[in-house]
PDB file of C-alpha atoms in Angstrom:
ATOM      1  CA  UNK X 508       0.000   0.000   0.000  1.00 64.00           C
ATOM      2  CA  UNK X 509       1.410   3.141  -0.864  1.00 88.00           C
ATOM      3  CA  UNK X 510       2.167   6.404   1.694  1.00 97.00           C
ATOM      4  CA  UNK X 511       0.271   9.900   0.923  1.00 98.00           C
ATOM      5  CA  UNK X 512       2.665  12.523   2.481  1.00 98.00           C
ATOM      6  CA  UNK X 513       1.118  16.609   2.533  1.00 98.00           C
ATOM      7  CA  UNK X 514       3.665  18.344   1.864  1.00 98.00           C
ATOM      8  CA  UNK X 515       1.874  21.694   3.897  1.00 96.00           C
ATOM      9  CA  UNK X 516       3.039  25.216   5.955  1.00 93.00           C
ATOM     10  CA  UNK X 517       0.746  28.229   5.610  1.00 87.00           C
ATOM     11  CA  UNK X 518       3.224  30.197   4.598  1.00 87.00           C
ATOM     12  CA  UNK X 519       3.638  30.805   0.725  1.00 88.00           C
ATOM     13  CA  UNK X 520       7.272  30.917  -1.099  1.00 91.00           C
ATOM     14  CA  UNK X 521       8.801  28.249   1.181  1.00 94.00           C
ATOM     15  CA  UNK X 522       9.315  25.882  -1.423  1.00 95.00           C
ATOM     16  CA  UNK X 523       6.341  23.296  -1.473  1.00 96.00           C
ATOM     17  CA  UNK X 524       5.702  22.973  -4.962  1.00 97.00           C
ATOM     18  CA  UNK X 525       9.532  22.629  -5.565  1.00 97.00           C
ATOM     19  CA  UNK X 526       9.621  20.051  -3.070  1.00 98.00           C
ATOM     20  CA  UNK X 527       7.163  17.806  -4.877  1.00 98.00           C
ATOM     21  CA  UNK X 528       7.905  18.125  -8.198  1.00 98.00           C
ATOM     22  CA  UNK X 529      11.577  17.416  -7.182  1.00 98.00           C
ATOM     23  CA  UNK X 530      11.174  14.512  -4.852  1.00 98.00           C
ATOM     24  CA  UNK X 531       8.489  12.692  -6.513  1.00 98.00           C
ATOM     25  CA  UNK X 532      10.559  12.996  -9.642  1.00 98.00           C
ATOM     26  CA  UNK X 533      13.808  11.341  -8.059  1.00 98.00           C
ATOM     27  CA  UNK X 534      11.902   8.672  -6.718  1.00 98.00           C
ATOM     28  CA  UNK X 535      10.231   8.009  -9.429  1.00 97.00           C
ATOM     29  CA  UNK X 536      13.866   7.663 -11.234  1.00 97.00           C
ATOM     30  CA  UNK X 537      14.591   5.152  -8.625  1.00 97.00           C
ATOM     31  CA  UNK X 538      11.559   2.974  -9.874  1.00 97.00           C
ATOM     32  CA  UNK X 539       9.087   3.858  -7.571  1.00 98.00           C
ATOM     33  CA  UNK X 540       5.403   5.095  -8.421  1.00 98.00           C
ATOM     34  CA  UNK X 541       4.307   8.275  -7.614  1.00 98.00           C
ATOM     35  CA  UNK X 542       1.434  10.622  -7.601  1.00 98.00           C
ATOM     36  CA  UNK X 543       1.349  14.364  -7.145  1.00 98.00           C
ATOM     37  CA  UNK X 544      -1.853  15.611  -6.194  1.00 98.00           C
ATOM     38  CA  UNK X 545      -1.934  19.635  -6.543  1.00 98.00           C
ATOM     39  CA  UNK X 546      -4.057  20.872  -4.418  1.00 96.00           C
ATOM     40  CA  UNK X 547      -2.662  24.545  -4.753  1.00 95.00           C
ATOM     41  CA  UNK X 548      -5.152  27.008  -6.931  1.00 93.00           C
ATOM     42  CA  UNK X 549      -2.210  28.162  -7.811  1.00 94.00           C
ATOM     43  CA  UNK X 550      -0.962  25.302  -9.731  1.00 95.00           C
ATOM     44  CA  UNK X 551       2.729  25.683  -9.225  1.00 96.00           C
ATOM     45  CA  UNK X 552       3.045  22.063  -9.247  1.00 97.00           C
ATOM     46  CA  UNK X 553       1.054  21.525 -12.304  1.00 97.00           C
ATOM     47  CA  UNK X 554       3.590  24.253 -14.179  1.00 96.00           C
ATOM     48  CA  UNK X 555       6.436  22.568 -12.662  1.00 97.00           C
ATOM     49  CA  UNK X 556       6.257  19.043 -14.599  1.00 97.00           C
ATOM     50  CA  UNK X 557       5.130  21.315 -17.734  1.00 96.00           C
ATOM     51  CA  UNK X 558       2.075  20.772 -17.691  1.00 96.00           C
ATOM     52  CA  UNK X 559      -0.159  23.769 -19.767  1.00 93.00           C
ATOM     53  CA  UNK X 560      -3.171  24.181 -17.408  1.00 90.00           C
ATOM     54  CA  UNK X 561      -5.579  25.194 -20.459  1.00 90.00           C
ATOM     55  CA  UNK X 562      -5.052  21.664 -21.898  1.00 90.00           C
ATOM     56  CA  UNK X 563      -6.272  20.042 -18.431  1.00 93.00           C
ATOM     57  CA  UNK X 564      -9.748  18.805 -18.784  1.00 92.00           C
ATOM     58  CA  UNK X 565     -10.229  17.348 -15.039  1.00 95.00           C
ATOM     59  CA  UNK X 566      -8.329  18.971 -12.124  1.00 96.00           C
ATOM     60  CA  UNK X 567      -8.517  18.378  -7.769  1.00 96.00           C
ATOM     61  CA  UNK X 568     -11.251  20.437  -8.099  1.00 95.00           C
ATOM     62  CA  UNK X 569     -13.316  17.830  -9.803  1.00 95.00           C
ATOM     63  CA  UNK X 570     -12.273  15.153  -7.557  1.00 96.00           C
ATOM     64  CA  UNK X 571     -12.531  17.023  -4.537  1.00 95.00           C
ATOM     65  CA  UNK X 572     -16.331  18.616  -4.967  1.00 93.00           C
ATOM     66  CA  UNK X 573     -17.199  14.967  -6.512  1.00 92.00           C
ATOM     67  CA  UNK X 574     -17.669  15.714 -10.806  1.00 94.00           C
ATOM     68  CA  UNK X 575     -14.762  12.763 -11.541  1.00 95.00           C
ATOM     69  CA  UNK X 576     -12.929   9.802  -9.704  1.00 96.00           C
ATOM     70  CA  UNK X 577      -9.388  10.582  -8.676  1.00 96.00           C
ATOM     71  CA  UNK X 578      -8.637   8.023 -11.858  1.00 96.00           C
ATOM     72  CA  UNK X 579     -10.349   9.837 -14.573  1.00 96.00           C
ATOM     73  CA  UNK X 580      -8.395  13.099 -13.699  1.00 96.00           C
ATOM     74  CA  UNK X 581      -5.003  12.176 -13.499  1.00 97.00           C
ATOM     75  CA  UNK X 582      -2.460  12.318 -16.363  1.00 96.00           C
ATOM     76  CA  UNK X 583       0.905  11.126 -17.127  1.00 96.00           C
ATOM     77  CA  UNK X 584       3.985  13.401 -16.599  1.00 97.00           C
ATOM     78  CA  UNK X 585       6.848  13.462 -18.657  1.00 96.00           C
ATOM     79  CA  UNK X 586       9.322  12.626 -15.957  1.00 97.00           C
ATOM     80  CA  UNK X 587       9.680   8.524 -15.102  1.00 96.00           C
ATOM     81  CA  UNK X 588       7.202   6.684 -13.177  1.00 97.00           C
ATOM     82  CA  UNK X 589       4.996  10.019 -11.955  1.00 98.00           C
ATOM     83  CA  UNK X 590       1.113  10.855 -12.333  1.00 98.00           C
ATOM     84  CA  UNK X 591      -0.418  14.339 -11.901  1.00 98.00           C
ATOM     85  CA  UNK X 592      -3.622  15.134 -10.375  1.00 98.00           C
ATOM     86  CA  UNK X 593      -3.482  18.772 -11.656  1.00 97.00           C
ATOM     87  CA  UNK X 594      -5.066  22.126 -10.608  1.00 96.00           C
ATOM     88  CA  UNK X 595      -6.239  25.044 -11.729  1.00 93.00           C
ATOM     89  CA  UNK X 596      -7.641  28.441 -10.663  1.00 92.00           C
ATOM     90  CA  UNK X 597     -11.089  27.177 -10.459  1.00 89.00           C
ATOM     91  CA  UNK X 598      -9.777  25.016  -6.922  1.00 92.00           C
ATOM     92  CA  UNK X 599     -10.219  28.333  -5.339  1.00 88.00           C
ATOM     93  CA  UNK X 600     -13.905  28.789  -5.734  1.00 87.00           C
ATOM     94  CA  UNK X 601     -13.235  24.926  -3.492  1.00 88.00           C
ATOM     95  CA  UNK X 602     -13.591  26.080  -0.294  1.00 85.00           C
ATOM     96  CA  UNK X 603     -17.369  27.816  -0.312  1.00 87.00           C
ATOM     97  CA  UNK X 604     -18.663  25.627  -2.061  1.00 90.00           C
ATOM     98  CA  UNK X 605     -17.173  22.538   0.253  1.00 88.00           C
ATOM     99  CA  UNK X 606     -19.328  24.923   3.387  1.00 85.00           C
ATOM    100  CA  UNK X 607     -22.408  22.518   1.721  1.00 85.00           C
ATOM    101  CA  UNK X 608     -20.776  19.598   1.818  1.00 87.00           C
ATOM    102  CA  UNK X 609     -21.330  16.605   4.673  1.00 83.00           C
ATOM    103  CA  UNK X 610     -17.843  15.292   5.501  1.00 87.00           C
ATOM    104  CA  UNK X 611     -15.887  18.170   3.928  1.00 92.00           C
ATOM    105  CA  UNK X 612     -13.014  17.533   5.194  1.00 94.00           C
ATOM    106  CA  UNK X 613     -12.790  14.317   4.468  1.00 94.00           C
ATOM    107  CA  UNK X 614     -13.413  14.536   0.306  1.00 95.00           C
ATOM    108  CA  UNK X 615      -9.912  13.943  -0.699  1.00 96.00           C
ATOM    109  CA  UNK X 616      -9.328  10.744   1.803  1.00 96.00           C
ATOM    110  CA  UNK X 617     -12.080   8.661   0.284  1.00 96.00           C
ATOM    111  CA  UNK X 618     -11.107   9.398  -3.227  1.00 96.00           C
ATOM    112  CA  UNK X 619      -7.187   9.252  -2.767  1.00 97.00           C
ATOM    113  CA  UNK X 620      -7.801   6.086  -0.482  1.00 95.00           C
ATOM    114  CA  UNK X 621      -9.432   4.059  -4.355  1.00 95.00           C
ATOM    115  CA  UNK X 622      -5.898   4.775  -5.641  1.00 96.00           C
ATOM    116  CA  UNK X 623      -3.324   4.483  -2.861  1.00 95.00           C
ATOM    117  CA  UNK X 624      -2.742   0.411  -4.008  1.00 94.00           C
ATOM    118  CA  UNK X 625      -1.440   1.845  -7.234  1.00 96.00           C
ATOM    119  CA  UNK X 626       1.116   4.063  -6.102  1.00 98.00           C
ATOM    120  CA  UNK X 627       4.465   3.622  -4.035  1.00 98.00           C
ATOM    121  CA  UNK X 628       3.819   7.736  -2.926  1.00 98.00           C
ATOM    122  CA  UNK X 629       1.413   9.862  -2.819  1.00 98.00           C
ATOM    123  CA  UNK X 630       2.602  13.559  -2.591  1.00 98.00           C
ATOM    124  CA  UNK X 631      -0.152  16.108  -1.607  1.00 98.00           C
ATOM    125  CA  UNK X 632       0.859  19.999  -2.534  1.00 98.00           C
ATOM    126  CA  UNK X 633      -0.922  21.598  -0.170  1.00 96.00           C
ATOM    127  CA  UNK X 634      -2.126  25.810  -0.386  1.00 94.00           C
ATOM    128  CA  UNK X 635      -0.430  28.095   1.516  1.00 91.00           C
ATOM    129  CA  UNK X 636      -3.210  28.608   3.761  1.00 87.00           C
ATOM    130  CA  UNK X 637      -5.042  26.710   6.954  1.00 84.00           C
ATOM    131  CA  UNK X 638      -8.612  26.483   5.223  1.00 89.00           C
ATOM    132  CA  UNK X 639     -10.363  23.830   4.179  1.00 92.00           C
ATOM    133  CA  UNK X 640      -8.369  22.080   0.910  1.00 94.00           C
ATOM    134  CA  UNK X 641      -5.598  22.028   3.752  1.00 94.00           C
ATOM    135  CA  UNK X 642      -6.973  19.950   5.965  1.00 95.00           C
ATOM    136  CA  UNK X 643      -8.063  17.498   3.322  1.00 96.00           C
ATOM    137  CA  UNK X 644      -4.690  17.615   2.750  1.00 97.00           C
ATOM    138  CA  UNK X 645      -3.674  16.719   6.506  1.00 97.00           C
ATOM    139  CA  UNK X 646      -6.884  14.460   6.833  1.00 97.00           C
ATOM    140  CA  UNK X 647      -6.109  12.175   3.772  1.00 97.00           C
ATOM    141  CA  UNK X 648      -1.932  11.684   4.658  1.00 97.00           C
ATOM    142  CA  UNK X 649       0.129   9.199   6.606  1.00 97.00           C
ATOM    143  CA  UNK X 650       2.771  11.799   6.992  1.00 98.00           C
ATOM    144  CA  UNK X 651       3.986  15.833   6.247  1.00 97.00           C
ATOM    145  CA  UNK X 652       6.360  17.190   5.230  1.00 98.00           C
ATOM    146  CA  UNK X 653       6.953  20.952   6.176  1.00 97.00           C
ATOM    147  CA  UNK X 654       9.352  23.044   4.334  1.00 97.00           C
ATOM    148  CA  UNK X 655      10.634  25.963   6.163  1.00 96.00           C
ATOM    149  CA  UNK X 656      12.413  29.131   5.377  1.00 96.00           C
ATOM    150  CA  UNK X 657      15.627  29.686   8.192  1.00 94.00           C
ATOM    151  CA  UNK X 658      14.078  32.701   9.538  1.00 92.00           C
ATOM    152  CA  UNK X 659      13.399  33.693  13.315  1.00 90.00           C
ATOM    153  CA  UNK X 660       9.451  34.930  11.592  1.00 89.00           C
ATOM    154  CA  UNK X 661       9.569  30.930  10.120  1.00 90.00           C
ATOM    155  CA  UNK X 662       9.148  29.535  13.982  1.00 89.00           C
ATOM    156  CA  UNK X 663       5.822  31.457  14.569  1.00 86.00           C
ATOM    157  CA  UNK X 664       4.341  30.015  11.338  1.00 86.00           C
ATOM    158  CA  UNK X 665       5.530  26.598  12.167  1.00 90.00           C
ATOM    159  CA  UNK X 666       4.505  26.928  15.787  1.00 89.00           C
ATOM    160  CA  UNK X 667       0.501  27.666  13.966  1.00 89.00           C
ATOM    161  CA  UNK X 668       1.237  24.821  12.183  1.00 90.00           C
ATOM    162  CA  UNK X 669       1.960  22.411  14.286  1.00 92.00           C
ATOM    163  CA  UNK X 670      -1.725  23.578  16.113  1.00 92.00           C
ATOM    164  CA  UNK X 671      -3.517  22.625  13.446  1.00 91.00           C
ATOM    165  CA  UNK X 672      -1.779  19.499  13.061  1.00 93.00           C
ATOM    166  CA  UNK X 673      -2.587  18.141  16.640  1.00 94.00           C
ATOM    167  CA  UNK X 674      -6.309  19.255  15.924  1.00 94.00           C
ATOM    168  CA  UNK X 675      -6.298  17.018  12.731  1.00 95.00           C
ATOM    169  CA  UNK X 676      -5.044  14.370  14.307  1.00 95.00           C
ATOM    170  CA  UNK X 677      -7.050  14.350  17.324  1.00 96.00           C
ATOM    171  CA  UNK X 678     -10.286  14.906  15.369  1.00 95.00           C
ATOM    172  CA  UNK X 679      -9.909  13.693  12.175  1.00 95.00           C
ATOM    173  CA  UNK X 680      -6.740  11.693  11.568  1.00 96.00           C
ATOM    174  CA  UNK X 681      -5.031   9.821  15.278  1.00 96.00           C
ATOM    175  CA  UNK X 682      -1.665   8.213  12.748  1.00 94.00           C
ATOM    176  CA  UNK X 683      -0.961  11.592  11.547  1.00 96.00           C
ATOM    177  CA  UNK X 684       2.815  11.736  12.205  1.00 95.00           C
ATOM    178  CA  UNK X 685       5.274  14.753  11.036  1.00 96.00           C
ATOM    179  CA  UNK X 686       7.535  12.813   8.654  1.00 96.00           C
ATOM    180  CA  UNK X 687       9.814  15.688   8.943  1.00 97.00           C
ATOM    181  CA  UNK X 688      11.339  19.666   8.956  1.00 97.00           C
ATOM    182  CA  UNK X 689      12.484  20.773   5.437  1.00 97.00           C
ATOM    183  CA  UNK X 690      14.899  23.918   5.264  1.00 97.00           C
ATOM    184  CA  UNK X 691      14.717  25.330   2.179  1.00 97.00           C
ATOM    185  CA  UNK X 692      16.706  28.098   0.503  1.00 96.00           C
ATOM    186  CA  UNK X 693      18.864  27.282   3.226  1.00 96.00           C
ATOM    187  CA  UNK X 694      22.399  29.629   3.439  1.00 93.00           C
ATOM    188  CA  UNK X 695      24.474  28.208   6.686  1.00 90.00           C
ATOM    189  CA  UNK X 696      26.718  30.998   5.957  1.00 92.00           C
ATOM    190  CA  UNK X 697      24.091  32.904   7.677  1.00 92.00           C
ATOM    191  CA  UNK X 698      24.146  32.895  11.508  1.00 94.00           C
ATOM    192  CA  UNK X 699      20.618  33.546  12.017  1.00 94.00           C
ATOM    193  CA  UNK X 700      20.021  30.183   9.909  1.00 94.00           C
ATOM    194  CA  UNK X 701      21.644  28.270  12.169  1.00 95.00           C
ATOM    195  CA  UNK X 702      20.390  29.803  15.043  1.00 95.00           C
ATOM    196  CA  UNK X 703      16.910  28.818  13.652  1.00 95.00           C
ATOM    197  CA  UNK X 704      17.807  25.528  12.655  1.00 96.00           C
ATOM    198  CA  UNK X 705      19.325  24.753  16.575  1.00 95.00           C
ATOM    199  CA  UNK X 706      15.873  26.155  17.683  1.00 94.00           C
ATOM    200  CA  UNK X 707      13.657  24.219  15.773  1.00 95.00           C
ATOM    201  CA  UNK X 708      15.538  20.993  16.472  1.00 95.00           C
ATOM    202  CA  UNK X 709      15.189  21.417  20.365  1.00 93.00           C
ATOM    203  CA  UNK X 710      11.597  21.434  20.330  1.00 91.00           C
ATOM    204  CA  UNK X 711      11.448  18.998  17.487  1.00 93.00           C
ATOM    205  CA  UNK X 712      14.516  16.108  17.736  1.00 91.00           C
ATOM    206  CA  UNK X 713      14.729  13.766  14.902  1.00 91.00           C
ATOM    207  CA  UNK X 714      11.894  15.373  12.828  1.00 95.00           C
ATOM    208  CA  UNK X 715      14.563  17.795  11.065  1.00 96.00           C
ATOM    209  CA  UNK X 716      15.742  16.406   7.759  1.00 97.00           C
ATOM    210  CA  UNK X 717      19.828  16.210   7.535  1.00 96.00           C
ATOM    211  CA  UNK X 718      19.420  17.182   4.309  1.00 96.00           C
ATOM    212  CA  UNK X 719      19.323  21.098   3.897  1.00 97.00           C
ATOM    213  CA  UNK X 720      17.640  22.535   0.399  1.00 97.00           C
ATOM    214  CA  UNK X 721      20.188  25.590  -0.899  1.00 96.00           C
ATOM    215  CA  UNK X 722      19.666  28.766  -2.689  1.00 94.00           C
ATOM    216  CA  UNK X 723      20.184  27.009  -5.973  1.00 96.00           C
ATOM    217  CA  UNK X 724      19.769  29.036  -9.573  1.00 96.00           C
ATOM    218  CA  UNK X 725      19.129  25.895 -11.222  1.00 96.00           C
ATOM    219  CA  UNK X 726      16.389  24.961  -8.633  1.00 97.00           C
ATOM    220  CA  UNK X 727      14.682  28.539  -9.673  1.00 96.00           C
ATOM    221  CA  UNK X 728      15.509  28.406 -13.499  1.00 97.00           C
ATOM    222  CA  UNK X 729      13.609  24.629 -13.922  1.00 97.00           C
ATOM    223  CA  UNK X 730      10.277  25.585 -13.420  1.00 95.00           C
ATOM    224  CA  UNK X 731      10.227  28.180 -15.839  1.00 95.00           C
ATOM    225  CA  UNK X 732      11.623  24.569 -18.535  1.00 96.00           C
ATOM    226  CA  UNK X 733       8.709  22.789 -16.710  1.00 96.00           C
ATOM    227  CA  UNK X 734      11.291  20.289 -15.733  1.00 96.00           C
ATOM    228  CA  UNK X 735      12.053  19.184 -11.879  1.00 97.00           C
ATOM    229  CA  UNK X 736      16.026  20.423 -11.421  1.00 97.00           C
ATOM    230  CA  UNK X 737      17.394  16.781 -12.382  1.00 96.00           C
ATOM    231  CA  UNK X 738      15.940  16.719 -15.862  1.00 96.00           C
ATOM    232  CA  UNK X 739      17.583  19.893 -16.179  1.00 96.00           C
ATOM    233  CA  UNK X 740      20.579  20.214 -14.171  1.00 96.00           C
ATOM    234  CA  UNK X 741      21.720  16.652 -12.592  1.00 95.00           C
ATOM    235  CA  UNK X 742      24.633  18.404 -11.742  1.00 95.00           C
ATOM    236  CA  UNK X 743      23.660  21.100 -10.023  1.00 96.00           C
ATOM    237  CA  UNK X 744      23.983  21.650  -5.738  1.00 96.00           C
ATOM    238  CA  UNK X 745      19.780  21.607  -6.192  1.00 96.00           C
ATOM    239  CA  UNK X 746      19.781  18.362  -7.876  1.00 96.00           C
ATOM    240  CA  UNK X 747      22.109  16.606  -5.605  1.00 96.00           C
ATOM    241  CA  UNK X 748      20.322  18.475  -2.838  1.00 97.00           C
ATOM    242  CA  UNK X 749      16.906  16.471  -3.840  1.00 97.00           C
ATOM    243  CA  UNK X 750      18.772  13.480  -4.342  1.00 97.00           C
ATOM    244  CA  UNK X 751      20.014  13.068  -0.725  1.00 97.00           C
ATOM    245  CA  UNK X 752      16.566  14.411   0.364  1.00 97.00           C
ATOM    246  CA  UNK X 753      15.468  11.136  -1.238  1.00 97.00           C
ATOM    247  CA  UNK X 754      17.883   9.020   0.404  1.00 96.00           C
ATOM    248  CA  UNK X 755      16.265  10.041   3.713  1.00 96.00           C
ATOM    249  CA  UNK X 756      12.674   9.564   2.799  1.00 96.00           C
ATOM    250  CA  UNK X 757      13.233   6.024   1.962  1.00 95.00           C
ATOM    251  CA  UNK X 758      16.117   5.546   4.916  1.00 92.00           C
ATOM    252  CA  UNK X 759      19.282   5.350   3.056  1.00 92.00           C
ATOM    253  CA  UNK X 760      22.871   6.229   3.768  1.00 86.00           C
ATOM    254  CA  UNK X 761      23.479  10.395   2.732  1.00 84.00           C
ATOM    255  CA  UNK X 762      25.469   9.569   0.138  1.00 78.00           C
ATOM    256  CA  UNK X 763      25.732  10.440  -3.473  1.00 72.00           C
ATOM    257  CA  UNK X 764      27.322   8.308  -6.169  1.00 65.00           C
ATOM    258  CA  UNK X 765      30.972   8.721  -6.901  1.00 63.00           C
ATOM    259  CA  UNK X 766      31.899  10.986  -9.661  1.00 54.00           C
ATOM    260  CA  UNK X 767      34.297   9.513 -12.328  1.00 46.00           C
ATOM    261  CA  UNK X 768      37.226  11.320 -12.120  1.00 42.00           C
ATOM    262  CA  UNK X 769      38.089  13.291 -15.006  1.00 40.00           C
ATOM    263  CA  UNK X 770      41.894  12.993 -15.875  1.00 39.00           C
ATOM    264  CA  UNK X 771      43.914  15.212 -18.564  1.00 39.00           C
ATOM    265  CA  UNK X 772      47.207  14.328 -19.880  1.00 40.00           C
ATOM    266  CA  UNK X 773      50.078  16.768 -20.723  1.00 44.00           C
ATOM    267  CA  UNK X 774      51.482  16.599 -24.370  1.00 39.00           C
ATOM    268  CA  UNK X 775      55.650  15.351 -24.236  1.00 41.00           C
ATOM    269  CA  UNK X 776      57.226  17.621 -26.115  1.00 38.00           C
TER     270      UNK X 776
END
């Protein structure tokens, strides 16, 4: 049976989208199956794989308000091994009409749970807000994922979080389990970034990833390709970043292949 993971923090521009185009797109290079459910009216994750959102003819919204099963609406990506359940602008007209709904928060649950057999992971891009597609979101997981900015303002967003999470679970969802702290855009030249980082791992031990996200161009350039940063960059520190990010989802040694080493000869004269 496969694992949904939300990937969720109110906050906006913390990396969310990039976080599940990227992962689900490693592991799905590794052989796994995945499925990104965009949940986001925004549809960053949609754009990410490439996807043109005019050409979608069944998004979350559908699935979520009831119009199509979760298996009529998704679509192949170009990227190994990973299905899209799209969005698009119309998923924010979602949460009034959801106010009429019986069991509104638990819409997305009963239609992920007819597809979680055919899937290794199930990653759910959550909006950057605490309403109602959100705690579908939280509802229908196993796990979250909650990427975070390295900023002292960061804490009081995560601390909201966090809230909401132990009123899911104690309502709605009692397994709900942080799978774990994401820094993204992380600099460690900074000392306020550490400082943040030591903080949040006090109050949270062993829920903070090893694995740190950098400022990366290449991470910022690949959306704009429609491409996850290793279909456009496997070399880049974003890439590699991903990569190891990988390696601790599925409980792996941090390490990256060896690089063949390049050697160059001098001429005899």
């Amino acid at each position: 049976m496969g694992k949904i993971i939300a990937v969720a923090n109110q906050k906006g521009g913390v990396g969310k989208s990039t976080t599940v185009v990227n992962l689900a797109a490693y592991l799905g290079s590794r052989g796994f199956t995945v499925l990104c459910v965009d949940s986001d009216p925004q549809g960053n994750t949609t754009t990410g794989f490439g996807i043109k959102k005019k050409s979608v003819e069944a998004t979350t919204y559908d699935v979520i308000i009831g119009k199509k099963r979760v298996q009529e609406a998704v679509i192949h990506t170009d990227c190994e091994n990973v299905s899209l359940l799209p969005a698009t602008e119309a998923l924010a007209g979602c949460e009034i009409e959801l106010a009429n709904f019986e069991n509104r928060v638990n819409r997305l649950k009963m239609q992920l749970l007819t597809c979680k057999l055919d899937y290794d992971y199930i990653f759910i891009d959550c909006p950057p807000a605490l309403g109602t597609i959100t705690i579908n979101g939280l509802v229908a997981c196993d796990t979250i994922i909650v990427p975070m900015l390295a900023e002292f303002y960061a804490l009081e967003g995560l601390s909201q979080l966090v809230n909401t999470i132990k009123i899911v679970k104690s309502n709605y969802n009692p397994a709900l389990e942080i799978e774990g702290i994401l820094f993204t855009m992380f600099d460690g030249r900074l000392n306020v970034a550490n400082d943040v980082v030591e903080e949040v791992e006090k109050y949270f031990p062993d829920k903070v990833f090893t694995t740190k996200i950098p400022r990366n161009v290449r991470i910022s350039e690949a959306p704009s390709h429609g491409k996850p940063v290793m279909y456009y960059d496997k070399a880049s520190k974003g890439a590699e970043a991903y990569e190891l990010l990988g390696h601790e989802i599925l409980g792996e040694p941090l390490e990256l292949p060896k690089k063949k080493k390049i050697f160059s000869f001098k001429r005899k004269r």
